[in-house]
C-alpha positions as CSV (number, residue, x, y, z in Angstrom):
1,M,0.0,0.0,0.0
2,E,1.1,3.5,-0.7
3,N,0.3,6.8,1.1
4,N,-0.2,8.7,-2.2
5,H,-3.1,9.8,-4.2
6,A,-4.8,8.1,-7.1
7,P,-3.7,9.7,-10.4
8,D,-5.3,13.1,-11.0
9,L,-7.8,13.4,-13.8
10,V,-6.2,14.5,-17.1
11,S,-7.6,15.8,-20.3
12,P,-8.8,12.9,-22.5
13,R,-6.4,12.1,-25.3
14,L,-8.3,9.3,-27.0
15,G,-12.0,9.4,-28.1
16,L,-14.5,6.7,-28.7
17,L,-13.9,7.0,-32.5
18,S,-10.3,5.8,-32.3
19,W,-8.4,2.6,-33.0
20,E,-7.5,2.4,-29.3
21,A,-11.2,2.5,-28.3
22,C,-11.9,-0.1,-30.8
23,A,-9.2,-2.3,-29.4
24,T,-10.5,-1.8,-25.8
25,A,-14.1,-2.6,-27.0
26,L,-12.8,-5.9,-28.4
27,I,-11.2,-6.8,-25.1
28,A,-14.5,-5.9,-23.3
29,I,-16.4,-8.1,-25.8
30,S,-13.9,-10.8,-25.0
31,A,-14.7,-10.5,-21.3
32,I,-18.4,-10.9,-22.1
33,G,-17.6,-14.0,-24.1
34,L,-15.3,-15.6,-21.5
35,F,-17.0,-14.8,-18.3
36,G,-20.6,-14.0,-19.4
37,V,-21.9,-15.9,-22.4
38,G,-19.2,-18.5,-21.9
39,T,-20.5,-19.3,-18.4
40,T,-24.1,-19.7,-19.6
41,F,-23.0,-21.6,-22.8
42,P,-19.6,-23.3,-22.1
43,Q,-19.4,-24.7,-25.6
44,V,-18.9,-21.1,-27.0
45,R,-16.4,-19.9,-24.3
46,V,-13.4,-20.6,-26.4
47,F,-14.6,-18.1,-29.0
48,G,-14.1,-15.4,-26.4
49,Y,-10.4,-15.4,-27.2
50,A,-10.9,-14.3,-30.8
51,P,-11.8,-10.7,-30.0
52,M,-9.1,-10.7,-27.3
53,L,-6.4,-11.5,-29.9
54,A,-8.0,-9.1,-32.4
55,G,-8.0,-6.3,-29.8
56,L,-4.3,-6.8,-29.2
57,V,-3.5,-6.7,-32.9
58,V,-5.5,-3.5,-33.4
59,A,-3.8,-1.9,-30.3
60,W,-0.2,-2.8,-31.3
61,S,-0.9,-1.6,-34.8
62,A,-2.3,1.8,-33.6
63,N,-0.4,2.9,-30.5
64,R,2.5,1.0,-28.9
65,G,2.3,3.0,-25.6
66,F,-1.4,2.3,-25.3
67,A,-0.9,-1.3,-26.4
68,R,1.6,-2.0,-23.7
69,D,-1.0,-1.1,-21.0
70,L,-3.8,-2.9,-22.7
71,S,-1.6,-6.0,-23.0
72,V,-1.2,-6.0,-19.2
73,I,-5.0,-6.0,-18.8
74,T,-5.5,-8.6,-21.4
75,A,-2.8,-10.9,-19.9
76,C,-4.6,-10.7,-16.6
77,L,-8.0,-11.5,-18.1
78,A,-6.5,-14.5,-20.0
79,L,-5.0,-15.8,-16.7
80,I,-8.3,-15.4,-14.8
81,S,-10.2,-17.2,-17.7
82,A,-7.9,-20.2,-17.1
83,I,-9.8,-21.0,-13.9
84,S,-13.4,-21.1,-12.9
85,V,-14.5,-18.1,-10.7
86,E,-18.0,-19.6,-10.1
87,A,-18.9,-19.6,-6.4
88,D,-17.1,-22.6,-5.0
89,I,-15.8,-22.6,-1.4
90,S,-13.9,-25.9,-1.5
91,W,-10.4,-25.5,-0.1
92,T,-8.9,-26.5,-3.5
93,N,-10.8,-23.8,-5.3
94,I,-10.0,-21.2,-2.6
95,A,-6.3,-21.9,-3.0
96,R,-6.5,-21.8,-6.8
97,M,-8.3,-18.5,-6.8
98,A,-6.0,-17.0,-4.2
99,V,-3.0,-17.7,-6.3
100,V,-4.4,-16.5,-9.6
101,L,-6.3,-13.4,-8.3
102,S,-3.2,-12.4,-6.3
103,A,-1.0,-12.7,-9.4
104,V,-3.2,-10.4,-11.5
105,V,-2.9,-7.7,-8.8
106,V,0.8,-8.0,-7.9
107,G,1.9,-8.8,-11.5
108,P,0.6,-5.6,-13.2
109,W,2.0,-3.4,-10.3
110,L,5.4,-5.0,-10.7
111,V,5.5,-4.8,-14.5
112,T,4.3,-1.2,-14.8
113,R,6.4,0.0,-11.9
114,Y,9.7,-1.7,-12.6
115,L,9.6,-2.7,-16.3
116,F,7.6,0.3,-17.7
117,N,8.8,2.8,-15.0
118,D,5.2,3.9,-14.7
119,R,3.4,4.8,-11.5
120,T,-0.2,4.7,-12.8
121,I,-1.2,1.7,-10.6
122,V,-1.3,3.0,-7.0
123,F,-3.2,2.1,-3.8
124,P,-3.9,5.4,-2.1
125,L,-4.6,5.4,1.6
126,R,-5.4,9.1,2.1
127,R,-4.0,9.0,5.6
128,G,-4.7,11.9,8.0
129,Q,-7.9,12.9,6.2
130,P,-11.0,11.9,8.0
131,W,-14.0,10.9,6.1
132,S,-16.5,13.6,5.5
133,R,-20.2,13.6,6.6
134,L,-21.2,12.9,3.0
135,E,-18.9,9.9,2.9
136,W,-20.3,8.6,6.1
137,G,-23.8,9.2,4.8
138,W,-23.0,7.3,1.7
139,L,-22.0,4.3,3.8
140,A,-25.3,4.4,5.6
141,F,-27.2,4.7,2.2
142,V,-25.3,1.7,0.8
143,V,-26.4,-0.4,3.8
144,V,-30.0,0.6,3.6
145,V,-30.2,0.1,-0.2
146,A,-28.4,-3.3,-0.1
147,W,-30.7,-4.5,2.8
148,A,-33.8,-3.5,0.8
149,V,-32.8,-4.7,-2.7
150,L,-30.4,-7.7,-2.4
151,P,-32.9,-10.1,-0.8
152,Q,-35.5,-9.3,-3.4
153,Y,-32.9,-10.0,-6.2
154,F,-31.4,-13.1,-4.7
155,L,-34.5,-14.8,-3.5
156,R,-37.0,-13.9,-6.2
157,T,-34.7,-14.8,-9.0
158,G,-33.2,-17.9,-7.3
159,V,-29.7,-16.8,-8.0
160,Y,-28.7,-17.6,-4.4
161,L,-28.6,-21.2,-5.7
162,N,-25.4,-20.2,-7.6
163,W,-23.7,-20.2,-4.2
164,P,-23.1,-23.3,-2.0
165,P,-26.0,-24.6,0.2
166,L,-24.1,-23.9,3.4
167,T,-24.8,-27.0,5.4
168,N,-22.4,-26.4,8.2
169,W,-20.5,-23.6,10.1
170,S,-17.3,-24.4,8.2
171,E,-19.0,-23.5,4.9
172,I,-20.6,-20.4,6.3
173,I,-17.2,-19.1,7.6
174,R,-15.5,-19.9,4.3
175,L,-18.2,-18.1,2.4
176,F,-17.8,-15.1,4.7
177,F,-14.1,-14.8,4.1
178,G,-14.5,-15.7,0.4
179,V,-17.0,-13.0,-0.2
180,N,-14.9,-10.4,1.6
181,A,-11.7,-11.4,-0.1
182,V,-13.1,-11.2,-3.5
183,G,-14.7,-7.9,-2.7
184,I,-11.3,-6.4,-1.8
185,W,-9.7,-8.0,-4.8
186,D,-12.4,-6.4,-7.1
187,E,-11.2,-3.0,-6.1
188,L,-7.5,-3.8,-6.3
189,F,-7.9,-5.2,-9.8
190,F,-10.8,-3.6,-11.5
191,I,-10.4,-0.1,-10.1
192,C,-6.8,0.3,-9.1
193,T,-5.5,-1.7,-12.1
194,V,-7.9,-1.9,-15.1
195,F,-9.7,1.4,-14.6
196,A,-6.4,3.2,-13.7
197,L,-4.6,1.9,-16.8
198,L,-7.6,2.8,-19.1
199,R,-8.1,6.2,-17.4
200,K,-4.5,7.0,-18.4
201,H,-5.6,7.1,-22.0
202,F,-9.4,7.8,-22.0
203,S,-11.8,10.2,-20.4
204,F,-13.2,9.2,-17.1
205,W,-16.5,7.9,-18.4
206,T,-15.1,6.0,-21.3
207,A,-12.6,4.2,-19.0
208,N,-15.3,3.6,-16.5
209,V,-17.8,2.1,-18.9
210,F,-15.1,-0.2,-20.4
211,T,-14.0,-1.3,-16.9
212,S,-17.6,-1.9,-15.8
213,I,-18.3,-4.2,-18.8
214,I,-15.3,-6.3,-17.8
215,F,-16.2,-6.2,-14.1
216,V,-19.9,-7.1,-14.6
217,S,-18.9,-10.0,-16.9
218,F,-16.7,-11.4,-14.1
219,L,-19.5,-11.0,-11.6
220,W,-21.8,-12.9,-14.0
221,E,-19.6,-16.0,-13.8
222,L,-19.2,-15.5,-10.0
223,G,-23.0,-15.9,-9.7
224,Y,-24.7,-12.5,-10.2
225,R,-26.9,-13.7,-13.1
226,S,-30.5,-13.2,-14.2
227,I,-31.2,-9.5,-13.7
228,G,-27.9,-9.1,-11.9
229,P,-26.4,-6.6,-14.3
230,L,-29.2,-4.2,-13.5
231,L,-27.6,-4.0,-10.0
232,T,-23.9,-4.6,-10.8
233,I,-23.5,-2.1,-13.6
234,P,-24.6,0.9,-11.5
235,F,-22.5,-0.4,-8.6
236,A,-19.4,-0.8,-10.9
237,L,-19.8,2.7,-12.4
238,V,-20.2,4.3,-8.9
239,Q,-17.2,2.6,-7.4
240,A,-14.9,4.1,-10.0
241,F,-16.4,7.5,-9.3
242,I,-16.0,7.1,-5.6
243,F,-12.4,6.1,-6.0
244,T,-11.6,9.0,-8.3
245,R,-13.5,11.5,-6.1
246,T,-12.2,10.4,-2.6
247,K,-8.7,9.2,-3.7
248,S,-9.0,6.7,-0.9
249,L,-8.7,2.9,-1.4
250,P,-9.8,2.1,2.2
251,Y,-13.1,4.1,1.7
252,T,-13.8,2.5,-1.7
253,V,-13.2,-0.9,-0.2
254,T,-15.4,-0.1,2.8
255,V,-18.3,0.7,0.5
256,H,-17.8,-2.6,-1.3
257,L,-17.5,-4.7,1.8
258,L,-20.6,-3.2,3.3
259,F,-22.5,-4.2,0.2
260,D,-20.9,-7.6,0.3
261,A,-21.8,-8.0,3.9
262,L,-25.4,-7.8,2.9
263,V,-24.7,-10.2,0.1
264,F,-23.4,-12.7,2.6
265,L,-26.3,-12.3,5.0
266,T,-28.8,-12.6,2.1
267,I,-27.2,-15.9,1.0
268,V,-27.2,-17.3,4.5
269,H,-30.8,-16.1,5.0
270,A,-31.9,-17.7,1.7
271,H,-30.6,-21.1,2.8
272,H,-31.6,-20.7,6.5
273,P,-34.4,-18.2,6.7
274,Q,-35.5,-19.1,10.3
275,A,-32.0,-18.8,11.6
276,L,-31.5,-15.3,10.2
277,P,-34.9,-13.5,9.9
278,I,-33.6,-10.0,9.3
279,F,-35.2,-9.3,6.0
280,I,-38.8,-8.4,5.2
281,G,-40.9,-8.9,2.1
282,V,-39.2,-12.1,1.0
C-alpha cells in the first residue's frame, strides 16, 4: 500500500472514435464471451479469445504505448479465464483462486512500476484525512439500499442457488471470508489496475464504462446472473467515481465490503431463513 493519491484526472487524449477505443471494446467483448456468455454456454467460451487477440492486434498496430497497457490488462483476463470463478468454497478452489487473483494484482503493479517505470497503478490510503459527513452518509445509504434490494434480487430470481448450500458452520465461515476477499480484490484489480490503466488514455466515463463491462462480466460468472447486471452495472460505475473522487482505497473498499456483507447475509438467509430473519418482504 502507498500513502499517495490516485492519479489526478487528465484531459482525455483518446476518443470513442479511435483505434484504441476499438481495441478496448474488443477486449470488453472478449470478457463478455469468456465470463458472461461462456458461463451460460460453455461450448462457445473458447470463441471469447478471438476478440481478445483481435484487440491486441489493433492496439499494437495503432499505438504501442497504449498497447503496452492494454496488454497488461489482457494478460490478466486471460489468466483469470484459465480458472473457474464460479462460487465454490472448497479448499482446493479457494487456494487456486487465491494464487491467480493475487497474481493479477501483484503482477501488473510490478510490471508497470519496474519494467515500464510507470506509477499509474497506486493504492492510495489518504492518511490523515477523516471521512466527510457525505462519505459517512453514503455508507449508511449503501447499507439501507443493499438491505432492501439484495434479498429481493437473490430470493425472487433464485440466483442464491449459484452459491453453495451452506450445510455447516465451516462452509458459512469460508463463504464469509471468500465474499470479503473477492470484494477487496475487485477494487484492487478492476479499479486500481484496469480502470487506472484505461483512465490514463481515455476520459473518465469512457474508461469507467469499459471497466464496468469487464467487471460485470466477471460478476456474472461469479454468480450474479438473471437481472444481476441491473444491479452490478450501476455499482461498478459508482465505485470508480468514488475512488476517483475520494482518492481513498480504504473508503472505496469499505463501501464494497458493506455491500458484500449484505450479500453474505442474504445468501445465509436464503438457505436458513429461520436462523437469520432480518429481511422483510421475501
